[in-house]
Tab-separated table of C-alpha atoms and ligand atoms in Angstrom:
chain	number	residue	atom	x	y	z
A	1	UNK	CA	5.047	-6.396	29.637
A	2	UNK	CA	4.040	-8.903	26.976
A	3	UNK	CA	4.379	-7.324	23.231
A	4	UNK	CA	3.435	-9.115	19.842
A	5	UNK	CA	5.187	-7.216	17.412
A	6	UNK	CA	3.966	-8.195	13.247
A	7	UNK	CA	6.820	-7.440	10.771
A	8	UNK	CA	5.028	-7.173	7.040
A	9	UNK	CA	6.755	-8.735	3.652
A	10	UNK	CA	8.961	-6.308	2.628
A	11	UNK	CA	10.804	-6.206	6.759
A	12	UNK	CA	11.752	-9.930	5.993
A	13	UNK	CA	11.976	-10.189	2.494
A	14	UNK	CA	16.325	-11.270	2.352
A	15	UNK	CA	18.317	-12.845	4.851
A	16	UNK	CA	20.016	-9.094	5.667
A	17	UNK	CA	16.271	-8.246	6.728
A	18	UNK	CA	15.575	-11.149	8.206
A	19	UNK	CA	18.645	-10.427	10.624
A	20	UNK	CA	17.834	-6.906	10.868
A	21	UNK	CA	14.437	-7.975	12.386
A	22	UNK	CA	15.983	-10.434	14.576
A	23	UNK	CA	17.928	-7.577	16.278
A	24	UNK	CA	14.157	-5.760	16.982
A	25	UNK	CA	12.707	-8.907	18.223
A	26	UNK	CA	16.199	-9.466	20.521
A	27	UNK	CA	16.337	-5.876	22.088
A	28	UNK	CA	12.852	-6.386	23.401
A	29	UNK	CA	13.632	-9.690	24.197
A	30	UNK	CA	16.248	-8.644	26.366
A	31	UNK	CA	14.881	-5.906	28.015
A	32	UNK	CA	12.699	-8.253	29.952
A	33	UNK	CA	10.069	-8.466	27.793
A	34	UNK	CA	7.618	-11.459	26.519
A	35	UNK	CA	7.728	-11.221	22.823
A	36	UNK	CA	4.863	-12.916	20.555
A	37	UNK	CA	6.332	-12.260	16.680
A	38	UNK	CA	3.619	-12.564	13.826
A	39	UNK	CA	5.281	-12.627	10.348
A	40	UNK	CA	3.931	-12.161	7.036
A	41	UNK	CA	5.306	-14.048	3.805
A	42	UNK	CA	8.785	-12.988	2.839
A	43	UNK	CA	8.598	-9.933	0.043
A	44	UNK	CA	6.255	-10.960	-2.529
A	45	UNK	CA	6.405	-14.338	-2.754
A	46	UNK	CA	2.333	-14.196	-1.639
A	47	UNK	CA	1.821	-12.817	-5.530
A	48	UNK	CA	4.460	-15.327	-6.606
A	49	UNK	CA	2.654	-17.920	-5.461
A	50	UNK	CA	-0.378	-16.808	-6.660
A	51	UNK	CA	1.077	-16.367	-10.113
A	52	UNK	CA	2.523	-19.821	-9.623
A	53	UNK	CA	-0.872	-21.363	-9.327
A	54	UNK	CA	-2.345	-19.237	-12.594
A	55	UNK	CA	0.603	-21.527	-14.612
A	56	UNK	CA	-1.536	-24.525	-13.315
A	57	UNK	CA	-4.929	-24.055	-13.406
A	58	UNK	CA	-6.407	-20.109	-14.208
A	59	UNK	CA	-9.537	-21.162	-11.577
A	60	UNK	CA	-7.994	-23.351	-8.782
A	61	UNK	CA	-10.072	-24.100	-5.892
A	62	UNK	CA	-9.733	-21.909	-2.602
A	63	UNK	CA	-9.401	-24.369	-0.616
A	64	UNK	CA	-6.015	-25.624	-2.471
A	65	UNK	CA	-5.286	-21.797	-3.343
A	66	UNK	CA	-5.492	-21.649	0.807
A	67	UNK	CA	-2.947	-24.488	1.010
A	68	UNK	CA	-0.508	-23.135	-1.454
A	69	UNK	CA	-0.787	-18.885	-0.010
A	70	UNK	CA	-0.305	-20.167	3.463
A	71	UNK	CA	3.735	-21.797	2.756
A	72	UNK	CA	4.621	-18.252	2.721
A	73	UNK	CA	4.346	-17.510	6.075
A	74	UNK	CA	5.886	-20.951	7.642
A	75	UNK	CA	8.954	-19.964	5.694
A	76	UNK	CA	8.872	-16.564	7.600
A	77	UNK	CA	9.031	-18.018	10.893
A	78	UNK	CA	11.478	-20.772	10.377
A	79	UNK	CA	13.854	-18.782	8.591
A	80	UNK	CA	13.568	-16.038	11.947
A	81	UNK	CA	13.500	-19.019	14.621
A	82	UNK	CA	17.035	-19.986	12.911
A	83	UNK	CA	18.263	-16.264	12.899
A	84	UNK	CA	17.558	-16.264	16.903
A	85	UNK	CA	18.779	-19.268	17.383
A	86	UNK	CA	21.963	-18.201	15.877
A	87	UNK	CA	21.738	-15.799	18.538
A	88	UNK	CA	21.296	-17.919	21.250
A	89	UNK	CA	18.044	-17.043	22.102
A	90	UNK	CA	15.486	-19.573	22.623
A	91	UNK	CA	12.666	-19.264	20.136
A	92	UNK	CA	9.719	-21.730	18.824
A	93	UNK	CA	8.290	-20.786	15.515
A	94	UNK	CA	4.534	-22.055	16.011
A	95	UNK	CA	1.612	-22.137	12.806
A	96	UNK	CA	-2.324	-21.853	13.306
A	97	UNK	CA	-2.590	-25.547	13.963
A	98	UNK	CA	-0.408	-25.640	16.735
A	99	UNK	CA	-1.340	-22.220	18.052
A	100	UNK	CA	-4.948	-23.114	17.967
A	101	UNK	CA	-6.658	-20.316	15.728
A	102	UNK	CA	-9.779	-21.154	14.641
A	103	UNK	CA	-11.675	-19.593	11.524
A	104	UNK	CA	-15.092	-20.192	9.745
A	105	UNK	CA	-14.705	-22.113	6.413
A	106	UNK	CA	-14.476	-18.996	3.803
A	107	UNK	CA	-11.508	-19.896	2.166
A	108	UNK	CA	-8.824	-16.491	0.995
A	109	UNK	CA	-11.679	-14.408	3.381
A	110	UNK	CA	-11.647	-16.715	6.748
A	111	UNK	CA	-13.109	-14.712	9.682
A	112	UNK	CA	-10.941	-15.869	12.919
A	113	UNK	CA	-13.724	-17.486	15.276
A	114	UNK	CA	-11.176	-18.252	18.744
A	115	UNK	CA	-7.824	-18.496	19.409
A	116	UNK	CA	-6.695	-21.355	21.987
A	117	UNK	CA	-3.652	-19.352	23.998
A	118	UNK	CA	-2.962	-22.336	25.940
A	119	UNK	CA	0.623	-23.386	23.725
A	120	UNK	CA	1.143	-19.535	23.388
A	121	UNK	CA	0.995	-19.331	27.353
A	122	UNK	CA	3.020	-22.454	27.738
A	123	UNK	CA	5.730	-21.144	25.347
A	124	UNK	CA	5.896	-17.782	26.859
A	125	UNK	CA	5.870	-19.306	30.533
A	126	UNK	CA	9.630	-21.264	29.498
A	127	UNK	CA	10.502	-17.838	28.355
A	128	UNK	CA	11.127	-18.526	24.776
A	129	UNK	CA	9.904	-15.681	22.205
A	130	UNK	CA	7.037	-17.128	20.198
A	131	UNK	CA	6.942	-16.694	16.156
A	132	UNK	CA	3.520	-17.011	15.087
A	133	UNK	CA	2.520	-17.448	10.911
A	134	UNK	CA	0.272	-14.258	10.310
A	135	UNK	CA	-2.576	-14.744	7.334
A	136	UNK	CA	-3.737	-18.310	8.277
A	137	UNK	CA	-6.130	-20.348	10.001
A	138	UNK	CA	-7.403	-23.914	10.631
A	139	UNK	CA	-11.164	-24.110	9.889
A	140	UNK	CA	-13.582	-26.959	11.540
A	141	UNK	CA	-12.230	-30.067	8.793
A	142	UNK	CA	-9.021	-29.103	9.888
A	143	UNK	CA	-8.605	-27.312	6.660
A	144	UNK	CA	-6.330	-24.686	6.287
A	145	UNK	CA	-7.644	-20.958	5.866
A	146	UNK	CA	-5.666	-17.617	4.991
A	147	UNK	CA	-7.460	-14.312	6.638
A	148	UNK	CA	-7.427	-12.012	2.763
A	149	UNK	CA	-4.707	-10.186	1.631
A	150	UNK	CA	-2.610	-8.081	4.116
A	151	UNK	CA	-4.685	-10.448	6.803
A	152	UNK	CA	-1.375	-11.035	8.855
A	153	UNK	CA	-2.178	-7.826	10.757
A	154	UNK	CA	-5.366	-9.131	12.319
A	155	UNK	CA	-3.324	-12.251	13.270
A	156	UNK	CA	-1.232	-9.936	15.171
A	157	UNK	CA	-4.221	-8.146	17.104
A	158	UNK	CA	-6.520	-11.089	17.469
A	159	UNK	CA	-2.708	-12.851	19.442
A	160	UNK	CA	-2.781	-9.662	21.128
A	161	UNK	CA	-6.490	-9.572	22.321
A	162	UNK	CA	-6.515	-13.529	23.133
A	163	UNK	CA	-3.214	-12.538	25.347
A	164	UNK	CA	-4.230	-9.403	26.521
A	165	UNK	CA	-1.132	-8.091	25.122
A	166	UNK	CA	0.076	-4.697	26.795
A	167	UNK	CA	0.920	-3.535	23.032
A	168	UNK	CA	0.575	-4.474	19.874
A	169	UNK	CA	3.325	-3.221	16.914
A	170	UNK	CA	2.471	-3.210	13.347
A	171	UNK	CA	6.344	-2.496	11.892
A	172	UNK	CA	6.634	-2.407	8.024
A	173	UNK	CA	8.165	-0.046	5.475
A	174	UNK	CA	6.945	3.088	6.294
A	175	UNK	CA	7.253	5.724	9.355
A	176	UNK	CA	3.370	5.523	10.911
A	177	UNK	CA	-0.005	5.943	9.054
A	178	UNK	CA	0.678	9.028	7.395
A	179	UNK	CA	-2.367	11.587	5.479
A	180	UNK	CA	-2.141	9.778	2.642
A	181	UNK	CA	0.063	6.804	0.761
A	182	UNK	CA	3.740	8.992	1.395
A	183	UNK	CA	5.310	6.677	-1.609
A	184	UNK	CA	2.557	8.231	-4.063
A	185	UNK	CA	2.215	11.790	-2.171
A	186	UNK	CA	5.584	12.608	-0.924
A	187	UNK	CA	4.171	16.142	1.204
A	188	UNK	CA	2.007	13.480	3.356
A	189	UNK	CA	2.514	13.534	7.117
A	190	UNK	CA	3.049	11.253	9.539
A	191	UNK	CA	0.212	11.612	12.171
A	192	UNK	CA	0.924	11.216	15.658
A	193	UNK	CA	-1.847	9.495	16.819
A	194	UNK	CA	-5.397	8.386	15.088
A	195	UNK	CA	-8.654	7.141	16.318
A	196	UNK	CA	-9.509	3.365	15.788
A	197	UNK	CA	-12.434	4.995	13.887
A	198	UNK	CA	-11.019	6.943	11.159
A	199	UNK	CA	-7.974	4.348	10.642
A	200	UNK	CA	-10.678	1.843	10.372
A	201	UNK	CA	-12.092	4.233	7.537
A	202	UNK	CA	-8.781	5.199	6.076
A	203	UNK	CA	-7.983	0.759	6.057
A	204	UNK	CA	-11.222	0.271	4.331
A	205	UNK	CA	-11.517	2.947	1.859
A	206	UNK	CA	-7.776	2.008	0.489
A	207	UNK	CA	-5.552	3.098	2.956
A	208	UNK	CA	-3.420	-0.866	2.710
A	209	UNK	CA	-1.301	0.419	5.820
A	210	UNK	CA	-3.399	-1.498	7.982
A	211	UNK	CA	-5.879	-4.620	7.267
A	212	UNK	CA	-9.309	-3.100	8.194
A	213	UNK	CA	-10.181	-5.855	10.183
A	214	UNK	CA	-7.057	-5.807	12.252
A	215	UNK	CA	-8.683	-2.250	13.251
A	216	UNK	CA	-11.963	-3.265	13.580
A	217	UNK	CA	-10.333	-6.219	16.321
A	218	UNK	CA	-8.331	-3.918	17.630
A	219	UNK	CA	-11.222	-1.675	18.618
A	220	UNK	CA	-13.545	-4.355	20.017
A	221	UNK	CA	-10.683	-5.272	22.654
A	222	UNK	CA	-9.470	-2.004	22.935
A	223	UNK	CA	-5.815	-3.201	21.686
A	224	UNK	CA	-3.094	-0.977	21.999
A	225	UNK	CA	-2.021	-0.569	18.579
A	226	UNK	CA	0.957	1.241	17.005
A	227	UNK	CA	2.479	1.475	13.040
A	228	UNK	CA	5.844	1.812	13.122
A	229	UNK	CA	9.078	1.556	10.842
A	230	UNK	CA	11.627	-1.799	10.715
A	231	UNK	CA	14.011	0.586	9.015
A	232	UNK	CA	13.673	3.536	11.339
A	233	UNK	CA	13.669	3.475	15.058
A	234	UNK	CA	11.389	6.267	15.758
A	235	UNK	CA	7.997	6.509	17.425
A	236	UNK	CA	5.363	5.536	14.977
A	237	UNK	CA	1.288	6.171	15.051
A	238	UNK	CA	-0.748	5.356	17.749
A	239	UNK	CA	-4.226	3.957	16.558
A	240	UNK	CA	-6.805	4.412	19.874
A	241	UNK	CA	-9.915	5.636	21.138
A	242	UNK	CA	-9.279	8.839	21.104
A	243	UNK	CA	-6.611	11.454	20.435
A	244	UNK	CA	-5.539	14.784	21.154
A	245	UNK	CA	-7.519	16.895	19.176
A	246	UNK	CA	-4.758	19.017	16.296
A	247	UNK	CA	-5.917	22.118	15.709
A	248	UNK	CA	-7.316	22.928	12.350
A	249	UNK	CA	-7.002	19.142	11.266
A	250	UNK	CA	-10.575	19.093	9.674
A	251	UNK	CA	-9.533	15.593	8.246
A	252	UNK	CA	-7.047	13.055	9.226
A	253	UNK	CA	-6.120	11.655	5.708
A	254	UNK	CA	-6.838	11.187	2.154
A	255	UNK	CA	-7.238	7.265	0.641
A	256	UNK	CA	-7.901	5.917	-3.054
A	257	UNK	CA	-9.350	2.521	-3.910
A	258	UNK	CA	-9.135	1.108	-7.390
A	259	UNK	CA	-9.801	-2.198	-6.707
A	260	UNK	CA	-13.085	-1.583	-7.388
A	261	UNK	CA	-15.954	-1.467	-10.532
A	262	UNK	CA	-18.657	0.415	-11.373
A	263	UNK	CA	-21.734	-1.496	-12.769
A	264	UNK	CA	-24.710	-0.061	-14.332
A	265	UNK	CA	-28.117	-1.074	-15.060
A	266	UNK	CA	-29.949	0.530	-17.927
A	267	UNK	CA	-33.647	1.052	-18.447
A	268	UNK	CA	-34.778	-0.386	-15.011
A	269	UNK	CA	-38.643	0.274	-15.009
A	270	UNK	CA	-39.786	3.166	-12.705
A	271	UNK	CA	-41.721	1.382	-9.867
A	272	UNK	CA	-41.516	0.320	-6.394
A	273	UNK	CA	-39.200	-2.490	-5.630
A	274	UNK	CA	-36.578	-2.480	-8.697
A	275	UNK	CA	-34.008	-1.595	-5.948
A	276	UNK	CA	-34.949	-4.190	-3.686
A	277	UNK	CA	-34.731	-6.856	-5.798
A	278	UNK	CA	-31.394	-5.707	-7.260
A	279	UNK	CA	-29.607	-5.482	-3.957
A	280	UNK	CA	-31.541	-8.652	-2.476
A	281	UNK	CA	-29.798	-10.717	-5.355
A	282	UNK	CA	-26.586	-9.212	-4.780
A	283	UNK	CA	-26.986	-9.804	-0.702
A	284	UNK	CA	-28.220	-13.708	-1.445
A	285	UNK	CA	-24.616	-13.763	-3.254
A	286	UNK	CA	-22.779	-11.948	-0.233
A	287	UNK	CA	-21.526	-9.340	-2.615
A	288	UNK	CA	-21.388	-6.142	-0.885
A	289	UNK	CA	-22.410	-3.006	-2.655
A	290	UNK	CA	-20.956	0.530	-1.715
A	291	UNK	CA	-21.436	3.804	-3.704
A	292	UNK	CA	-25.093	3.469	-5.240
A	293	UNK	CA	-26.727	5.776	-7.974
A	294	UNK	CA	-30.297	6.126	-9.496
A	295	UNK	CA	-30.479	8.178	-12.111
A	296	UNK	CA	-33.692	9.290	-14.249
A	297	UNK	CA	-33.527	7.722	-17.510
A	298	UNK	CA	-36.242	8.294	-20.430
A	299	UNK	CA	-39.692	6.647	-21.390
A	300	UNK	CA	-39.970	5.839	-16.995
A	301	UNK	CA	-36.671	3.941	-16.713
A	302	UNK	CA	-34.110	4.648	-14.593
A	303	UNK	CA	-30.217	3.617	-14.626
A	304	UNK	CA	-29.045	2.151	-11.107
A	305	UNK	CA	-25.234	2.094	-10.812
A	306	UNK	CA	-23.230	0.609	-8.215
A	307	UNK	CA	-19.710	-0.110	-7.303
A	308	UNK	CA	-18.235	-3.583	-6.155
A	309	UNK	CA	-15.119	-5.055	-5.260
A	310	UNK	CA	-13.163	-6.256	-8.375
A	311	UNK	CA	-12.994	-9.787	-6.919
A	312	UNK	CA	-16.378	-9.819	-7.076
A	313	UNK	CA	-17.664	-8.491	-10.506
A	314	UNK	CA	-17.637	-12.344	-12.544
A	315	UNK	CA	-19.956	-13.017	-9.485
A	316	UNK	CA	-21.932	-9.842	-9.959
A	317	UNK	CA	-22.633	-9.598	-13.188
A	318	UNK	CA	-23.811	-13.284	-13.282
A	319	UNK	CA	-25.836	-12.143	-10.622
A	320	UNK	CA	-27.369	-9.089	-12.536
A	321	UNK	CA	-27.717	-10.790	-15.999
A	322	UNK	CA	-30.409	-12.831	-14.318
A	323	UNK	CA	-31.983	-10.081	-12.878
A	324	UNK	CA	-32.018	-7.924	-15.988
A	325	UNK	CA	-34.098	-10.620	-17.341
A	326	UNK	CA	-36.579	-10.882	-14.897
A	327	UNK	CA	-37.406	-7.439	-14.414
A	328	UNK	CA	-37.407	-6.669	-18.020
A	329	UNK	CA	-34.587	-4.140	-18.051
A	330	UNK	CA	-32.063	-2.960	-20.883
A	331	UNK	CA	-29.138	-4.350	-20.101
A	332	UNK	CA	-26.415	-4.286	-17.640
A	333	UNK	CA	-22.602	-3.405	-18.076
A	334	UNK	CA	-19.290	-2.604	-16.257
A	335	UNK	CA	-16.569	-0.259	-15.677
A	336	UNK	CA	-13.612	-1.273	-14.613
A	337	UNK	CA	-11.476	1.918	-14.895
A	338	UNK	CA	-13.308	3.590	-12.268
A	339	UNK	CA	-11.128	4.603	-8.917
A	340	UNK	CA	-13.016	5.682	-5.493
A	341	UNK	CA	-11.258	8.584	-3.238
A	342	UNK	CA	-12.185	9.483	-0.035
A	343	UNK	CA	-11.437	11.861	3.016
A	344	UNK	CA	-11.709	10.627	6.627
A	345	UNK	CA	-11.984	12.742	9.839
A	346	UNK	CA	-14.006	12.786	12.801
A	347	UNK	CA	-13.456	16.616	12.322
A	348	UNK	CA	-15.815	16.423	9.465
A	349	UNK	CA	-19.401	16.661	11.472
A	350	UNK	CA	-18.402	19.873	13.528
A	351	UNK	CA	-16.340	21.577	11.049
A	352	UNK	CA	-18.413	23.007	7.937
A	353	UNK	CA	-17.441	23.453	3.899
A	354	UNK	CA	-15.481	20.224	4.244
A	355	UNK	CA	-17.407	18.580	1.480
A	356	UNK	CA	-17.042	21.777	-0.739
A	357	UNK	CA	-13.511	21.960	-0.491
A	358	UNK	CA	-13.183	18.190	-1.637
A	359	UNK	CA	-14.776	18.965	-4.754
A	360	UNK	CA	-13.680	22.505	-5.292
A	361	UNK	CA	-9.973	20.496	-5.127
A	362	UNK	CA	-11.369	17.961	-7.872
A	363	UNK	CA	-12.989	20.937	-9.998
A	364	UNK	CA	-9.430	22.947	-10.115
A	365	UNK	CA	-8.187	19.860	-11.598
A	366	UNK	CA	-11.319	19.344	-13.947
A	367	UNK	CA	-12.453	15.887	-12.951
A	368	UNK	CA	-15.931	14.961	-12.803
A	369	UNK	CA	-17.629	13.225	-10.118
A	370	UNK	CA	-19.382	10.598	-11.313
A	371	UNK	CA	-20.599	9.226	-7.360
A	372	UNK	CA	-20.702	10.746	-4.097
A	373	UNK	CA	-21.188	9.260	-0.840
A	374	UNK	CA	-20.947	10.822	2.909
A	375	UNK	CA	-21.125	9.635	6.374
A	376	UNK	CA	-20.038	11.030	9.639
A	377	UNK	CA	-16.725	10.805	9.517
A	378	UNK	CA	-16.072	10.366	5.090
A	379	UNK	CA	-16.751	11.646	2.001
A	380	UNK	CA	-16.163	9.509	-1.170
A	381	UNK	CA	-16.346	10.260	-4.766
A	382	UNK	CA	-16.012	7.936	-7.650
A	383	UNK	CA	-14.147	8.768	-10.378
A	384	UNK	CA	-12.266	7.942	-13.947
A	385	UNK	CA	-9.314	5.411	-12.662
A	386	UNK	CA	-6.913	7.770	-14.800
A	387	UNK	CA	-7.125	10.510	-12.565
A	388	UNK	CA	-7.041	8.799	-9.336
A	389	UNK	CA	-3.440	9.736	-8.083
A	390	UNK	CA	-3.976	13.379	-9.304
A	391	UNK	CA	-7.071	13.619	-7.637
A	392	UNK	CA	-5.403	12.233	-4.149
A	393	UNK	CA	-3.038	14.893	-4.729
A	394	UNK	CA	-5.019	17.612	-5.320
A	395	UNK	CA	-7.281	17.262	-2.587
A	396	UNK	CA	-4.309	16.336	-0.170
A	397	UNK	CA	-2.796	19.882	-1.152
A	398	UNK	CA	-6.197	21.304	-0.396
A	399	UNK	CA	-6.292	20.788	3.259
A	400	UNK	CA	-2.615	19.920	4.558
A	401	UNK	CA	-0.793	22.072	1.797
A	402	UNK	CA	1.893	21.321	-0.803
B	501	ADP	P1	3.382	-4.631	4.973
B	501	ADP	O1	4.061	-5.464	3.633
B	501	ADP	O2	4.073	-4.022	6.118
B	501	ADP	O3	2.106	-5.283	5.557
B	501	ADP	P2	1.573	-3.013	3.275
B	501	ADP	O4	2.794	-2.969	1.852
B	501	ADP	O5	0.944	-3.924	3.518
B	501	ADP	O6	3.301	-3.299	4.504
B	501	ADP	O7	1.818	-1.442	3.913
B	501	ADP	C1	2.438	-0.533	4.210
B	501	ADP	C2	2.543	0.410	2.925
B	501	ADP	O8	0.841	1.072	2.740
B	501	ADP	C3	3.515	1.504	2.409
B	501	ADP	O9	4.369	1.119	2.473
B	501	ADP	C4	2.054	2.830	1.821
B	501	ADP	O10	2.617	2.688	0.519
B	501	ADP	C5	1.006	2.038	2.060
B	501	ADP	N1	0.246	3.134	2.348
B	501	ADP	C6	-1.087	3.673	1.673
B	501	ADP	N2	-1.882	4.584	2.339
B	501	ADP	C7	-0.943	4.860	3.482
B	501	ADP	C8	-0.922	5.927	4.702
B	501	ADP	N3	-2.064	6.423	4.528
B	501	ADP	N4	-0.143	5.791	5.337
B	501	ADP	C9	1.010	4.840	5.204
B	501	ADP	N5	0.995	4.181	4.425
B	501	ADP	C10	0.556	4.194	3.241
B	502	LIG	N1	1.091	-12.695	2.843
B	502	LIG	C1	-0.314	-12.174	2.883
B	502	LIG	C2	-0.234	-11.075	1.859
B	502	LIG	O1	0.451	-10.477	1.193
B	502	LIG	C3	-0.342	-11.409	4.161
B	502	LIG	C4	0.249	-10.343	4.800
B	502	LIG	O2	1.183	-10.211	4.192
B	502	LIG	O3	-0.625	-9.976	5.547
B	502	LIG	O4	-1.595	-10.961	1.682
B	503	MG	MG1	-0.114	-5.201	4.768
């Protein structure tokens, strides 16, 4: 079999952990499999590099930031190669340039365009273990790009897709995908399997156990994906197209996203076209809008509120200040202390009362809902950030018990 294994930052944080992971890789290789390994930067390296940058320049160019951040993964693969060399195994570490992983030029959040699998295949033909730097790519100017925080998962799935690997294993610091973050809610339950669609929603709605684009790609190319622990040798969670319906499992999980802000435009004239103008301006600035609420104001005006990613806050405010001026609205305000809590489940369509149960959990805790949005397989609410963890716990208790 050809197996792609990805190890996250915490799994390779220090020399001892590097050796432990080398053991997992060696075992897989010695069972006769071809192995491609994707590594993240060690421990909190990426955050530390960001801090270093901020000490020098509080607004560095995204190009230079990617040049800096991509170094973390390079350290990891070189050290892992040395660990495997010491065990007498044939190994080679490669970066994005060597593997020919090209992306668009959106520094800091680049999308993979193409991977030339040639070098990878050549190395595998020589029965070498290939170690690849996650998170990074090369754009058309031959500059280094990065795929966005948590992007090594996507590097791994992309390699698995190109090589038509039999399996893509994402090793992390928990035993799989749980019904909610097991570090926050100890009663969270491990899922044996989950569909691509549900996993994609969970990942997009804040469960950072998998990078959402990795799930998107796994679905598109039918990559056999598994999330498992690099500490405990036990079956993890399989992510696939269809899963056995677990009886009475109305939802698969609860997620929290506090990396968002809510922006309100006050006193917008109540006439056709205003929403169009607001959201067109945001679309032109390539800002994704999530929850939207229009409420009736006073004197023939409305208030329009919406949420955007925290990273887009400054740009969104800049764009909105202009729109407010041209539209003759009263003003614009931002609220940073908000969080989005979501439940996800394919069984939601058929089962009635799922929304009521979620809202009841919040009512029991006297938590006020500020915005609601629903789709076939998810329900999200916006609440005060202070109550976010309490809300996740309460909703989780309601659906899965204490
Ligand atoms: P890695 O460094 O291996 O990429 P991450 O920190 O990116 O690891 O992701 C693993 C973490 O995701 C876990 O430690 C856990 O706290 C968090 N997490 C959030 N939601 C979930 C969930 N539903 N299931 C499992 N882990 C989750
Ligand atoms: N090292 C990068 C990050 O911390 C990529 C990753 O870990 O997936 O975001
Ligand atoms: Mg991760």
